[in-house]
Amino acid sequence: ACGGKSGSAAPSGPVTLRLGYFPNLTHATAVVGVKKNFFAERLGGKVKLDTKTFNAGPEAVEALFSGAVDATYIGPNPTVNAWQKSKGQAVRVVAGAASGGAAFVVKPGITTPEQLKGKKIASPQLGNTQDVALRYWLKQHGLNTTKEGGGDVAILPQANPDTVTAFGTGAIDGAWVPEPYASRLVKAGGKVLVDERDLWPGGRFVVTNLLVSTKFLKAHPDVVKNLIAGQVDANDFINANPAEAQQVVNAALGELSGKAPDPAQTADAWKTLTFLNDPIAPSLRDGAKHAEEVGLLQPVDLTGIYDLGPLNAVLKARGEQEVRA
Amino acid sequence: MTSVLPAGGVAEQPTDRTAVRLSGVSKVYGRGPAAVHALDNVSLDVAPGEFVCLVGASGCGKSTLLSLVADLDRPTAGTIEVAGGARPGLMFQEPALFPWLTVAGNVGLPMRLRKVSRAERAERVAELLRTVHLDEFGRRRPHQLSGGMRQRVAMARTLALDTPVLLMDEPFGALDAMTRDILHDEIERIWQQRGLTVLFVTHNVREAARLGDRIVLLSSRPGRVVADWRVDVPRPRRIDSPEIAAIAAQVTDRLREEVRRHGS
Amino acid sequence: MTSVLPAGGVAEQPTDRTAVRLSGVSKVYGRGPAAVHALDNVSLDVAPGEFVCLVGASGCGKSTLLSLVADLDRPTAGTIEVAGGARPGLMFQEPALFPWLTVAGNVGLPMRLRKVSRAERAERVAELLRTVHLDEFGRRRPHQLSGGMRQRVAMARTLALDTPVLLMDEPFGALDAMTRDILHDEIERIWQQRGLTVLFVTHNVREAARLGDRIVLLSSRPGRVVADWRVDVPRPRRIDSPEIAAIAAQVTDRLREEVRRHGS
Amino acid sequence: MGADRTIAGLDALDLAATASGESRLAKVWASAWPKLLALAFVLGVWQVVYWSGWREPWVLPAPQEVFADLARAVTTADFWRAIATTLRRGLVGFVLAAAIGLVLGVAVARVRPLRAALGSAITALQTMPSIAWFPLAILLFQISENAILFVVVLGAAPSIANGVISGVDYVPPLLLRAGRNFGARGLSLYRYVVAPASLPAIVSGLKQGWAFAWRSLLAGELLVIIAQRPALGVRLQGLREQNDAAGVISTMIVIFVIGVLADAVFSSADRRLRRAWGLDQA
Amino acid sequence: MGADRTIAGLDALDLAATASGESRLAKVWASAWPKLLALAFVLGVWQVVYWSGWREPWVLPAPQEVFADLARAVTTADFWRAIATTLRRGLVGFVLAAAIGLVLGVAVARVRPLRAALGSAITALQTMPSIAWFPLAILLFQISENAILFVVVLGAAPSIANGVISGVDYVPPLLLRAGRNFGARGLSLYRYVVAPASLPAIVSGLKQGWAFAWRSLLAGELLVIIAQRPALGVRLQGLREQNDAAGVISTMIVIFVIGVLADAVFSSADRRLRRAWGLDQA
Ligand SMILES: Nc1ncnc2c1ncn2[C@@H]1O[C@H](COP(=O)(O)OP(=O)(O)OP(=O)(O)O)[C@@H](O)[C@H]1O
Ligand SMILES: Nc1ncnc2c1ncn2[C@@H]1O[C@H](COP(=O)(O)OP(=O)(O)OP(=O)(O)O)[C@@H](O)[C@H]1O
Ligand SMILES: [Mg+2]
Ligand SMILES: [Mg+2]
């Protein structure tokens, strides 16, 4: 079935919901929701859930754009891109999923921002959440950076696994990376200079949210609402049974690589994450503003990116506090 | 016994009794100062069933002429007509065997292209290989043969073409005198049986006299028809007979004169 | 005038006066039931400065013998010795020209490999091309030549090797009688000037008688030395002289007998 | 007499195998010992570097650690399923690419306007990295096996077409003329003359094409990770993301072994060809 | 009489160019119109698909939008610096890979034990995806241009070596024998006979090698992004990460054009070769 068809199908007919997510830690909500059938239960017999896993954000957005999936869990950075590229038409954020899970890890000798002068610091990718956080933080501490890697501190965008290897060989002096790479850098002898949670009010900033295609949302608001209800169940489960949730996520990771990661490492990283349904809208907006300030983003108007009606309906029904865009 | 035409080419009236006709054919390779005038205004009529031998110095344009008649190349000027739209079969100066086929495969290929049935093909291939005295070698590969054997395979392959007009470019150049004598008999037999028209290039003037109804002499650079003998010796002929020797001597004298005039 | 040795090979005592010696040489291609016994127990002594012509039916092993003497292949049995450690130069049955080199480049290559200076090379190439009557063709590519011209380039290239022992495999097979006569004179002159030892394969028995000090006849499958004539006609010789014709007739008769015995 | 029968180094090695009469065992041994020696050499260097403590073990693991990892992996069903999935995709993609590449190659090689139009485009397509095609793949085929196939075919077909073009271009004109003379025209000329004559270049093009297909495949498998279907490309990336050096190297060994097996197929085709053509005796 | 001078479709096209005496202009036109037609066709289809509204414009942008993007890009210095950086890396890597590939190819082709040891390994290395080499590249070369070069060379050298091997394997034995007879042994045999005889296959191998080098390079440029040095690979990935469809397509066009230019270089070498060998007249 292609997106167009399911998007325009009558609400009463059989519907397939194609949901994307990444098999990694920050997508634990989705992994648990799928593996423990929270989504399926809420969607009921009439809606068929078809899950797709992606390796990275661009593919997920491409799939959402071309109608290959109807909804996907995704990070804030691709969310803003999708919004901007489609001029606010193609997608809506309907819920948050996780917060936290990023840190600035450096060589042990470095303890103050001044010591970073002339050092090489890695970030996952030019203009992504961590990259912006790094540049903004440096700027606040009077250190200049440029897109091209010049300035007081040289920033090298680099794939996270390579960053760990490079740090291990001493080729870089530090990195602002998400989990589980931050934990790995610490294991490799690094020291946390900044835990990103300390920079945000309440220690909360969005790392994963649920993005839905506008078309699908319009055609099947009830399906989206049930999906969100499933997610809320999943997050409840995660918060109530962190050990079991970790096991589920670990097993899912193992399916991909044929080998589950070290549970201790997962546990380490897990501590820095919070699973919640609030999309933490201010952090998305501030992130975008920071990106503008460090010259990595054209000014973008995010008004209307959130459609939290279904989420609030679910929360209200459960007697939980509603969230704001 | 022989009739020598005036040098400068044949000027008979066109008749229906022409199997191959070249009219004012020229061939120039390349352009500008490096151009080679391989053939210059060659006119030649070959009657159906006629066996014409072409002789001439090395590099005078004999192979060029055959490839033009076989329609593998286009003349720079002039026209070439082949009676009845028949495509002439050409035996190249080099064996030109296909290295990926066995000897039998090479000989059978022209028949395969004509969609001759497998059984008939096998039979005819065996027969052709017997004709060239290579019956035991059907399953060999070309690289396992001696030079003379390759040439014989090429001959068998050309005979497998079954065309009414046959063009042969020094078919017996790499063969010893004995094998050559035997194949002279074979080719004469096939020519008579099938009623073929043959254009036959050779350097062996005796061979030309042994086989040909006519012997045509080409001059060198540019190639022109300079003499045309009719060989009236009745068949069967013997290559070591005095009549053949006499004709050969006559042709050789003229050829010698040509070569002297132009350099080789 | 000629002396016929008993068939079965030469049995002279080894002397210092031997340029090339084959002792009990056999060559088998392949293995098992498909094996071809190309040469069987061939013994042959060639004196320094001798011009030996090899004749034999098509496929009897002449080319095989030359490539063994040239050390391009190994005998299955027997030994081959070449005096003074000299590497014999071989002119192959096919022209074997390098398509990526011009005519002059092909002729000059053996000298380039000997590190002959550029100036000397140019001079010698020009001289060699004059020898084979291709002086205007130095800048052409092999594919722009006729069959006979290619063969002459190959001959010039082999002569450029400057080896004391020369092996030639039907060097004049693709040439007309006139050009061939001229090159007979040239090769004889070079042979005498340089004091070469020559092993010369030909199908033209008259050519063998015209050029050779000796004529050696090989039988077919397996190749064996079956006759060995000494040609005592004084030089300069003429190919159409009666003495040459007489020797040729004698060799031809023996060859005919051989071919009849074995099939071609 | 003292004949000049000394042969210089390289040539002696060349000729060594020409001497016939070797036993079967000797042949197997002749082909096996260099491989074993090379393997031993690589393992030796690796082990020594490891012992030298040049890098921490989690960056550069010891050989035995990698082989232990491999030994563990081969006992799991997922490992074999991953290989099976990727091999199947590779074969299907390769066959498709070969079909397209052959047709395209022949057409471009012989039809002048097509050559002028597409000749350079083929090489240009060949240089296009797989990720550039990802958006188009998803657009055309959504999330499906076909999207992966699309990337594989776009990776391999140009390479195969280029092999065909180069083969067709170098068919000796004499053989073409002979074929024409025998009445082979158009298609039959291709079937009976051009195709067999260019077979060596085509085999070589197919080998290059396989390498392109395989590389594109391992990248393309990341494009859409199809649930419940483990695959080598996903496995490699997954282990990389876990910074599992031993796992990455053991997966590389698997890819390497598959490459060696693929090469064996192409090489045996090539050897047979050369034997038939009389080229392995020089 | 009615001679059989009709020529079937394909052959007529084959022969068309044999007819000499064309003017220079006519030749340029003959090579230009098919390209223009192909271009017009692609643009036409694209425009029609766009107009049909099959996909939203942010998924499949209009041609004019892409060209506007390209036009904007070409006015920036970074665009040209990116091309210059990537081209320089590509050329350096390719030259290195060619040198290594040629030596390796010749050695493996002619030394039997080496062939037995490494023959299959070369193809196996060729099939190894670039990302598999990233950890090793960083281990050996840290964050430097050399790490990128390493990945490029590992990508391209096996392909070039395979081209050389295939070329050397198919040198006609007669020419080898002739060379030996002229006293060419060992190195001089390679220089004067084997190398020129296998040149066509080597050129074809180099072309494939360039494609491998280029693809590995565009992947490898993501490995270490060097400060102050924009590069095409980084640009492509960056635009893709922003889901900037117009930008991705315009970068693809740039890569395509570079590929076409590279092909022109190889093709002209190839054409010259074929002319010298007398192969373009068949
Ligand atoms: N590479 C090979 N493999 C198998 N058999 C071969 C090979 N080369 C030659 N032969 C066989 O060896 C025999 C002798 O061949 P050779 O080329 O020496 O003959 P020749 O006397 O030169 O014949 P010709 O006069 O026809 O050139 C032939 O029967 C041939 O089939
Ligand atoms: N493709 C070509 N390009 C340029 N010149 C050519 C080409 N083919 C032949 N020639 C030239 O045309 C002339 C005639 O060649 P052709 O092969 O027809 O001679 P031939 O009479 O067959 O000679 P031979 O008896 O030596 O085979 C020669 O001077 C040759 O150099
Ligand atoms: Mg000729
Ligand atoms: Mg021979």
PDB file of N, CA and C in Angstrom, chain A residues 1-3 18 35 52-55 59 62-63 66-69 159 161-162 164-165 168-169 181 184 188 253 255-261, chain D residues 55-56 58-59 69 72 78 134-135 138-139 142-143 222-228 230-231 234-235 237-244 246-247:
ATOM      1  N   ALA A   1       0.846  -1.199   0.000  1.00  0.00           N
ATOM      2  CA  ALA A   1       0.000   0.000   0.000  1.00  0.00           C
ATOM      3  C   ALA A   1       0.874   1.239   0.000  1.00  0.00           C
ATOM      4  N   CYS A   2       0.501   2.206  -0.762  1.00  0.00           N
ATOM      5  CA  CYS A   2       1.302   3.423  -0.761  1.00  0.00           C
ATOM      6  C   CYS A   2       0.611   4.474   0.077  1.00  0.00           C
ATOM      7  N   GLY A   3       1.368   5.493   0.436  1.00  0.00           N
ATOM      8  CA  GLY A   3       0.898   6.485   1.393  1.00  0.00           C
ATOM      9  C   GLY A   3      -0.388   7.149   0.948  1.00  0.00           C
ATOM     10  N   ARG A  18       1.946   2.597   9.085  1.00  0.00           N
ATOM     11  CA  ARG A  18       3.350   2.237   8.923  1.00  0.00           C
ATOM     12  C   ARG A  18       4.198   3.158   9.788  1.00  0.00           C
ATOM     13  N   LYS A  35       7.750  -4.215  20.714  1.00  0.00           N
ATOM     14  CA  LYS A  35       8.062  -5.567  21.183  1.00  0.00           C
ATOM     15  C   LYS A  35       7.052  -6.050  22.224  1.00  0.00           C
ATOM     16  N   LYS A  52       8.814  -0.166  10.422  1.00  0.00           N
ATOM     17  CA  LYS A  52      10.000  -0.090   9.577  1.00  0.00           C
ATOM     18  C   LYS A  52      11.130   0.448  10.439  1.00  0.00           C
ATOM     19  N   THR A  53      12.309  -0.115  10.293  1.00  0.00           N
ATOM     20  CA  THR A  53      13.422   0.432  11.063  1.00  0.00           C
ATOM     21  C   THR A  53      14.392   1.149  10.141  1.00  0.00           C
ATOM     22  N   PHE A  54      14.914   2.260  10.617  1.00  0.00           N
ATOM     23  CA  PHE A  54      15.855   3.051   9.827  1.00  0.00           C
ATOM     24  C   PHE A  54      17.186   3.114  10.519  1.00  0.00           C
ATOM     25  N   ASN A  55      18.156   3.472   9.730  1.00  0.00           N
ATOM     26  CA  ASN A  55      19.488   3.596  10.277  1.00  0.00           C
ATOM     27  C   ASN A  55      19.779   5.043  10.649  1.00  0.00           C
ATOM     28  N   GLU A  59      16.925   9.043   5.886  1.00  0.00           N
ATOM     29  CA  GLU A  59      16.100   8.002   5.273  1.00  0.00           C
ATOM     30  C   GLU A  59      14.682   8.050   5.833  1.00  0.00           C
ATOM     31  N   GLU A  62      12.933  10.937   4.270  1.00  0.00           N
ATOM     32  CA  GLU A  62      12.638  10.610   2.875  1.00  0.00           C
ATOM     33  C   GLU A  62      11.428   9.687   2.796  1.00  0.00           C
ATOM     34  N   ALA A  63      11.403   8.694   3.693  1.00  0.00           N
ATOM     35  CA  ALA A  63      10.301   7.738   3.676  1.00  0.00           C
ATOM     36  C   ALA A  63       8.988   8.425   4.045  1.00  0.00           C
ATOM     37  N   SER A  66       7.934  10.579   1.027  1.00  0.00           N
ATOM     38  CA  SER A  66       7.440   9.875  -0.153  1.00  0.00           C
ATOM     39  C   SER A  66       6.327   8.907   0.198  1.00  0.00           C
ATOM     40  N   GLY A  67       5.836   8.994   1.418  1.00  0.00           N
ATOM     41  CA  GLY A  67       4.662   8.193   1.769  1.00  0.00           C
ATOM     42  C   GLY A  67       4.950   6.739   2.039  1.00  0.00           C
ATOM     43  N   ALA A  68       6.227   6.401   2.300  1.00  0.00           N
ATOM     44  CA  ALA A  68       6.552   5.014   2.594  1.00  0.00           C
ATOM     45  C   ALA A  68       6.286   4.667   4.059  1.00  0.00           C
ATOM     46  N   VAL A  69       6.258   5.693   4.921  1.00  0.00           N
ATOM     47  CA  VAL A  69       5.783   5.490   6.295  1.00  0.00           C
ATOM     48  C   VAL A  69       4.821   6.630   6.615  1.00  0.00           C
ATOM     49  N   ALA A 159      31.218  10.625  12.143  1.00  0.00           N
ATOM     50  CA  ALA A 159      30.286   9.581  12.565  1.00  0.00           C
ATOM     51  C   ALA A 159      30.661   9.119  13.969  1.00  0.00           C
ATOM     52  N   PRO A 161      30.678   6.294  15.757  1.00  0.00           N
ATOM     53  CA  PRO A 161      31.610   5.182  16.014  1.00  0.00           C
ATOM     54  C   PRO A 161      33.048   5.580  15.719  1.00  0.00           C
ATOM     55  N   ASP A 162      33.254   6.357  14.660  1.00  0.00           N
ATOM     56  CA  ASP A 162      34.610   6.792  14.326  1.00  0.00           C
ATOM     57  C   ASP A 162      35.151   7.734  15.392  1.00  0.00           C
ATOM     58  N   VAL A 164      34.627   7.526  18.541  1.00  0.00           N
ATOM     59  CA  VAL A 164      35.134   6.715  19.650  1.00  0.00           C
ATOM     60  C   VAL A 164      36.518   6.182  19.308  1.00  0.00           C
ATOM     61  N   THR A 165      36.679   5.664  18.078  1.00  0.00           N
ATOM     62  CA  THR A 165      37.988   5.156  17.674  1.00  0.00           C
ATOM     63  C   THR A 165      39.025   6.272  17.697  1.00  0.00           C
ATOM     64  N   GLY A 168      40.070   7.132  21.050  1.00  0.00           N
ATOM     65  CA  GLY A 168      40.927   6.068  21.573  1.00  0.00           C
ATOM     66  C   GLY A 168      42.362   6.186  21.104  1.00  0.00           C
ATOM     67  N   THR A 169      42.564   6.699  19.905  1.00  0.00           N
ATOM     68  CA  THR A 169      43.928   6.832  19.406  1.00  0.00           C
ATOM     69  C   THR A 169      44.516   8.198  19.722  1.00  0.00           C
ATOM     70  N   TYR A 181      27.355   6.747  23.025  1.00  0.00           N
ATOM     71  CA  TYR A 181      28.750   7.050  22.703  1.00  0.00           C
ATOM     72  C   TYR A 181      29.437   7.836  23.821  1.00  0.00           C
ATOM     73  N   ARG A 184      30.703   5.511  26.202  1.00  0.00           N
ATOM     74  CA  ARG A 184      31.862   4.795  25.669  1.00  0.00           C
ATOM     75  C   ARG A 184      33.114   5.642  25.735  1.00  0.00           C
ATOM     76  N   ALA A 188      36.570   4.935  27.600  1.00  0.00           N
ATOM     77  CA  ALA A 188      37.861   5.007  26.910  1.00  0.00           C
ATOM     78  C   ALA A 188      38.800   5.995  27.591  1.00  0.00           C
ATOM     79  N   LEU A 253      18.627  -4.482  19.790  1.00  0.00           N
ATOM     80  CA  LEU A 253      19.910  -4.098  19.188  1.00  0.00           C
ATOM     81  C   LEU A 253      20.672  -5.338  18.735  1.00  0.00           C
ATOM     82  N   GLU A 255      19.466  -8.048  17.653  1.00  0.00           N
ATOM     83  CA  GLU A 255      18.890  -8.611  16.428  1.00  0.00           C
ATOM     84  C   GLU A 255      19.582  -8.064  15.194  1.00  0.00           C
ATOM     85  N   LEU A 256      19.956  -6.789  15.280  1.00  0.00           N
ATOM     86  CA  LEU A 256      20.562  -6.144  14.126  1.00  0.00           C
ATOM     87  C   LEU A 256      21.972  -6.621  13.877  1.00  0.00           C
ATOM     88  N   SER A 257      22.773  -6.589  14.936  1.00  0.00           N
ATOM     89  CA  SER A 257      24.188  -6.844  14.757  1.00  0.00           C
ATOM     90  C   SER A 257      24.545  -8.282  15.051  1.00  0.00           C
ATOM     91  N   GLY A 258      23.549  -9.038  15.492  1.00  0.00           N
ATOM     92  CA  GLY A 258      23.841 -10.420  15.833  1.00  0.00           C
ATOM     93  C   GLY A 258      24.459 -10.541  17.211  1.00  0.00           C
ATOM     94  N   LYS A 259      24.585  -9.406  17.897  1.00  0.00           N
ATOM     95  CA  LYS A 259      25.247  -9.448  19.190  1.00  0.00           C
ATOM     96  C   LYS A 259      24.686  -8.320  20.037  1.00  0.00           C
ATOM     97  N   ALA A 260      24.122  -8.650  21.209  1.00  0.00           N
ATOM     98  CA  ALA A 260      23.579  -7.608  22.064  1.00  0.00           C
ATOM     99  C   ALA A 260      24.727  -6.850  22.715  1.00  0.00           C
ATOM    100  N   PRO A 261      24.554  -5.538  22.892  1.00  0.00           N
ATOM    101  CA  PRO A 261      25.620  -4.784  23.573  1.00  0.00           C
ATOM    102  C   PRO A 261      25.699  -5.161  25.043  1.00  0.00           C
TER     103      PRO A 261
ATOM    104  N   ARG D  55      48.066  -0.189  20.368  1.00  0.00           N
ATOM    105  CA  ARG D  55      46.753   0.400  20.654  1.00  0.00           C
ATOM    106  C   ARG D  55      46.027  -0.440  21.697  1.00  0.00           C
ATOM    107  N   GLU D  56      45.102   0.189  22.393  1.00  0.00           N
ATOM    108  CA  GLU D  56      44.322  -0.558  23.378  1.00  0.00           C
ATOM    109  C   GLU D  56      43.574  -1.698  22.696  1.00  0.00           C
ATOM    110  N   TRP D  58      40.596  -2.689  22.896  1.00  0.00           N
ATOM    111  CA  TRP D  58      39.224  -2.468  22.409  1.00  0.00           C
ATOM    112  C   TRP D  58      39.232  -1.727  21.079  1.00  0.00           C
ATOM    113  N   VAL D  59      40.383  -1.168  20.703  1.00  0.00           N
ATOM    114  CA  VAL D  59      40.497  -0.556  19.385  1.00  0.00           C
ATOM    115  C   VAL D  59      41.057  -1.576  18.391  1.00  0.00           C
ATOM    116  N   ASP D  69      35.094 -14.543  18.563  1.00  0.00           N
ATOM    117  CA  ASP D  69      33.849 -13.881  18.206  1.00  0.00           C
ATOM    118  C   ASP D  69      33.207 -14.564  16.999  1.00  0.00           C
ATOM    119  N   ARG D  72      31.758 -17.856  17.903  1.00  0.00           N
ATOM    120  CA  ARG D  72      30.481 -17.684  18.599  1.00  0.00           C
ATOM    121  C   ARG D  72      29.383 -17.398  17.557  1.00  0.00           C
ATOM    122  N   ASP D  78      21.034 -16.562  13.277  1.00  0.00           N
ATOM    123  CA  ASP D  78      20.951 -15.238  12.675  1.00  0.00           C
ATOM    124  C   ASP D  78      22.138 -14.959  11.758  1.00  0.00           C
ATOM    125  N   PHE D 134      19.697   6.956  -2.686  1.00  0.00           N
ATOM    126  CA  PHE D 134      18.749   6.547  -1.654  1.00  0.00           C
ATOM    127  C   PHE D 134      17.400   7.257  -1.768  1.00  0.00           C
ATOM    128  N   PRO D 135      17.403   8.596  -1.891  1.00  0.00           N
ATOM    129  CA  PRO D 135      16.093   9.247  -1.950  1.00  0.00           C
ATOM    130  C   PRO D 135      15.259   8.739  -3.126  1.00  0.00           C
ATOM    131  N   ILE D 138      13.823   5.261  -2.424  1.00  0.00           N
ATOM    132  CA  ILE D 138      12.643   5.262  -1.548  1.00  0.00           C
ATOM    133  C   ILE D 138      11.438   5.822  -2.281  1.00  0.00           C
ATOM    134  N   LEU D 139      11.699   6.846  -3.087  1.00  0.00           N
ATOM    135  CA  LEU D 139      10.615   7.473  -3.832  1.00  0.00           C
ATOM    136  C   LEU D 139       9.948   6.467  -4.765  1.00  0.00           C
ATOM    137  N   GLN D 142       9.513   2.740  -2.294  1.00  0.00           N
ATOM    138  CA  GLN D 142       9.135   2.770  -0.899  1.00  0.00           C
ATOM    139  C   GLN D 142      10.107   1.944  -0.080  1.00  0.00           C
ATOM    140  N   ILE D 143       9.613   1.411   1.014  1.00  0.00           N
ATOM    141  CA  ILE D 143      10.485   0.629   1.875  1.00  0.00           C
ATOM    142  C   ILE D 143      10.341  -0.822   1.477  1.00  0.00           C
ATOM    143  N   LEU D 222      21.488  -0.663   4.490  1.00  0.00           N
ATOM    144  CA  LEU D 222      21.232   0.270   5.590  1.00  0.00           C
ATOM    145  C   LEU D 222      20.066   1.192   5.255  1.00  0.00           C
ATOM    146  N   LEU D 223      19.767   1.254   3.966  1.00  0.00           N
ATOM    147  CA  LEU D 223      18.724   2.160   3.501  1.00  0.00           C
ATOM    148  C   LEU D 223      17.392   1.790   4.125  1.00  0.00           C
ATOM    149  N   VAL D 224      17.040   0.538   3.996  1.00  0.00           N
ATOM    150  CA  VAL D 224      15.803   0.080   4.602  1.00  0.00           C
ATOM    151  C   VAL D 224      16.119  -1.207   5.336  1.00  0.00           C
ATOM    152  N   ILE D 225      16.015  -1.133   6.631  1.00  0.00           N
ATOM    153  CA  ILE D 225      16.316  -2.317   7.424  1.00  0.00           C
ATOM    154  C   ILE D 225      15.021  -3.084   7.542  1.00  0.00           C
ATOM    155  N   ILE D 226      14.978  -4.197   6.871  1.00  0.00           N
ATOM    156  CA  ILE D 226      13.706  -4.897   6.837  1.00  0.00           C
ATOM    157  C   ILE D 226      13.611  -5.812   8.041  1.00  0.00           C
ATOM    158  N   ALA D 227      12.518  -5.643   8.737  1.00  0.00           N
ATOM    159  CA  ALA D 227      12.363  -6.273  10.037  1.00  0.00           C
ATOM    160  C   ALA D 227      12.482  -7.778   9.937  1.00  0.00           C
ATOM    161  N   GLN D 228      13.017  -8.357  10.954  1.00  0.00           N
ATOM    162  CA  GLN D 228      13.132  -9.813  11.076  1.00  0.00           C
ATOM    163  C   GLN D 228      14.017 -10.410  10.002  1.00  0.00           C
ATOM    164  N   PRO D 230      17.810 -10.350   9.281  1.00  0.00           N
ATOM    165  CA  PRO D 230      19.183  -9.908   9.507  1.00  0.00           C
ATOM    166  C   PRO D 230      19.943  -9.931   8.182  1.00  0.00           C
ATOM    167  N   ALA D 231      20.868  -8.996   8.036  1.00  0.00           N
ATOM    168  CA  ALA D 231      21.635  -8.913   6.806  1.00  0.00           C
ATOM    169  C   ALA D 231      23.048  -8.478   7.141  1.00  0.00           C
ATOM    170  N   VAL D 234      23.649  -4.609   7.578  1.00  0.00           N
ATOM    171  CA  VAL D 234      23.089  -4.117   8.832  1.00  0.00           C
ATOM    172  C   VAL D 234      23.949  -4.567   9.996  1.00  0.00           C
ATOM    173  N   ARG D 235      24.390  -5.808   9.886  1.00  0.00           N
ATOM    174  CA  ARG D 235      25.234  -6.377  10.927  1.00  0.00           C
ATOM    175  C   ARG D 235      26.529  -5.579  11.061  1.00  0.00           C
ATOM    176  N   GLN D 237      27.138  -2.509  10.142  1.00  0.00           N
ATOM    177  CA  GLN D 237      26.868  -1.170  10.670  1.00  0.00           C
ATOM    178  C   GLN D 237      26.506  -1.236  12.147  1.00  0.00           C
ATOM    179  N   GLY D 238      25.721  -2.257  12.508  1.00  0.00           N
ATOM    180  CA  GLY D 238      25.313  -2.410  13.908  1.00  0.00           C
ATOM    181  C   GLY D 238      26.519  -2.590  14.819  1.00  0.00           C
ATOM    182  N   LEU D 239      27.441  -3.441  14.383  1.00  0.00           N
ATOM    183  CA  LEU D 239      28.625  -3.688  15.198  1.00  0.00           C
ATOM    184  C   LEU D 239      29.499  -2.448  15.250  1.00  0.00           C
ATOM    185  N   ARG D 240      29.542  -1.734  14.119  1.00  0.00           N
ATOM    186  CA  ARG D 240      30.312  -0.509  14.068  1.00  0.00           C
ATOM    187  C   ARG D 240      29.745   0.490  15.073  1.00  0.00           C
ATOM    188  N   GLU D 241      28.429   0.562  15.125  1.00  0.00           N
ATOM    189  CA  GLU D 241      27.806   1.506  16.041  1.00  0.00           C
ATOM    190  C   GLU D 241      27.998   1.103  17.483  1.00  0.00           C
ATOM    191  N   GLN D 242      28.216  -0.188  17.692  1.00  0.00           N
ATOM    192  CA  GLN D 242      28.528  -0.620  19.060  1.00  0.00           C
ATOM    193  C   GLN D 242      30.014  -0.494  19.342  1.00  0.00           C
ATOM    194  N   ASN D 243      30.776   0.011  18.378  1.00  0.00           N
ATOM    195  CA  ASN D 243      32.237   0.079  18.503  1.00  0.00           C
ATOM    196  C   ASN D 243      32.816  -1.263  18.912  1.00  0.00           C
ATOM    197  N   ASP D 244      32.249  -2.305  18.318  1.00  0.00           N
ATOM    198  CA  ASP D 244      32.698  -3.651  18.655  1.00  0.00           C
ATOM    199  C   ASP D 244      33.774  -4.036  17.630  1.00  0.00           C
ATOM    200  N   ALA D 246      36.149  -6.243  17.540  1.00  0.00           N
ATOM    201  CA  ALA D 246      36.281  -7.669  17.217  1.00  0.00           C
ATOM    202  C   ALA D 246      35.162  -8.097  16.278  1.00  0.00           C
ATOM    203  N   GLY D 247      33.946  -7.608  16.569  1.00  0.00           N
ATOM    204  CA  GLY D 247      32.803  -7.961  15.728  1.00  0.00           C
ATOM    205  C   GLY D 247      32.963  -7.422  14.319  1.00  0.00           C
TER     206      GLY D 247
END
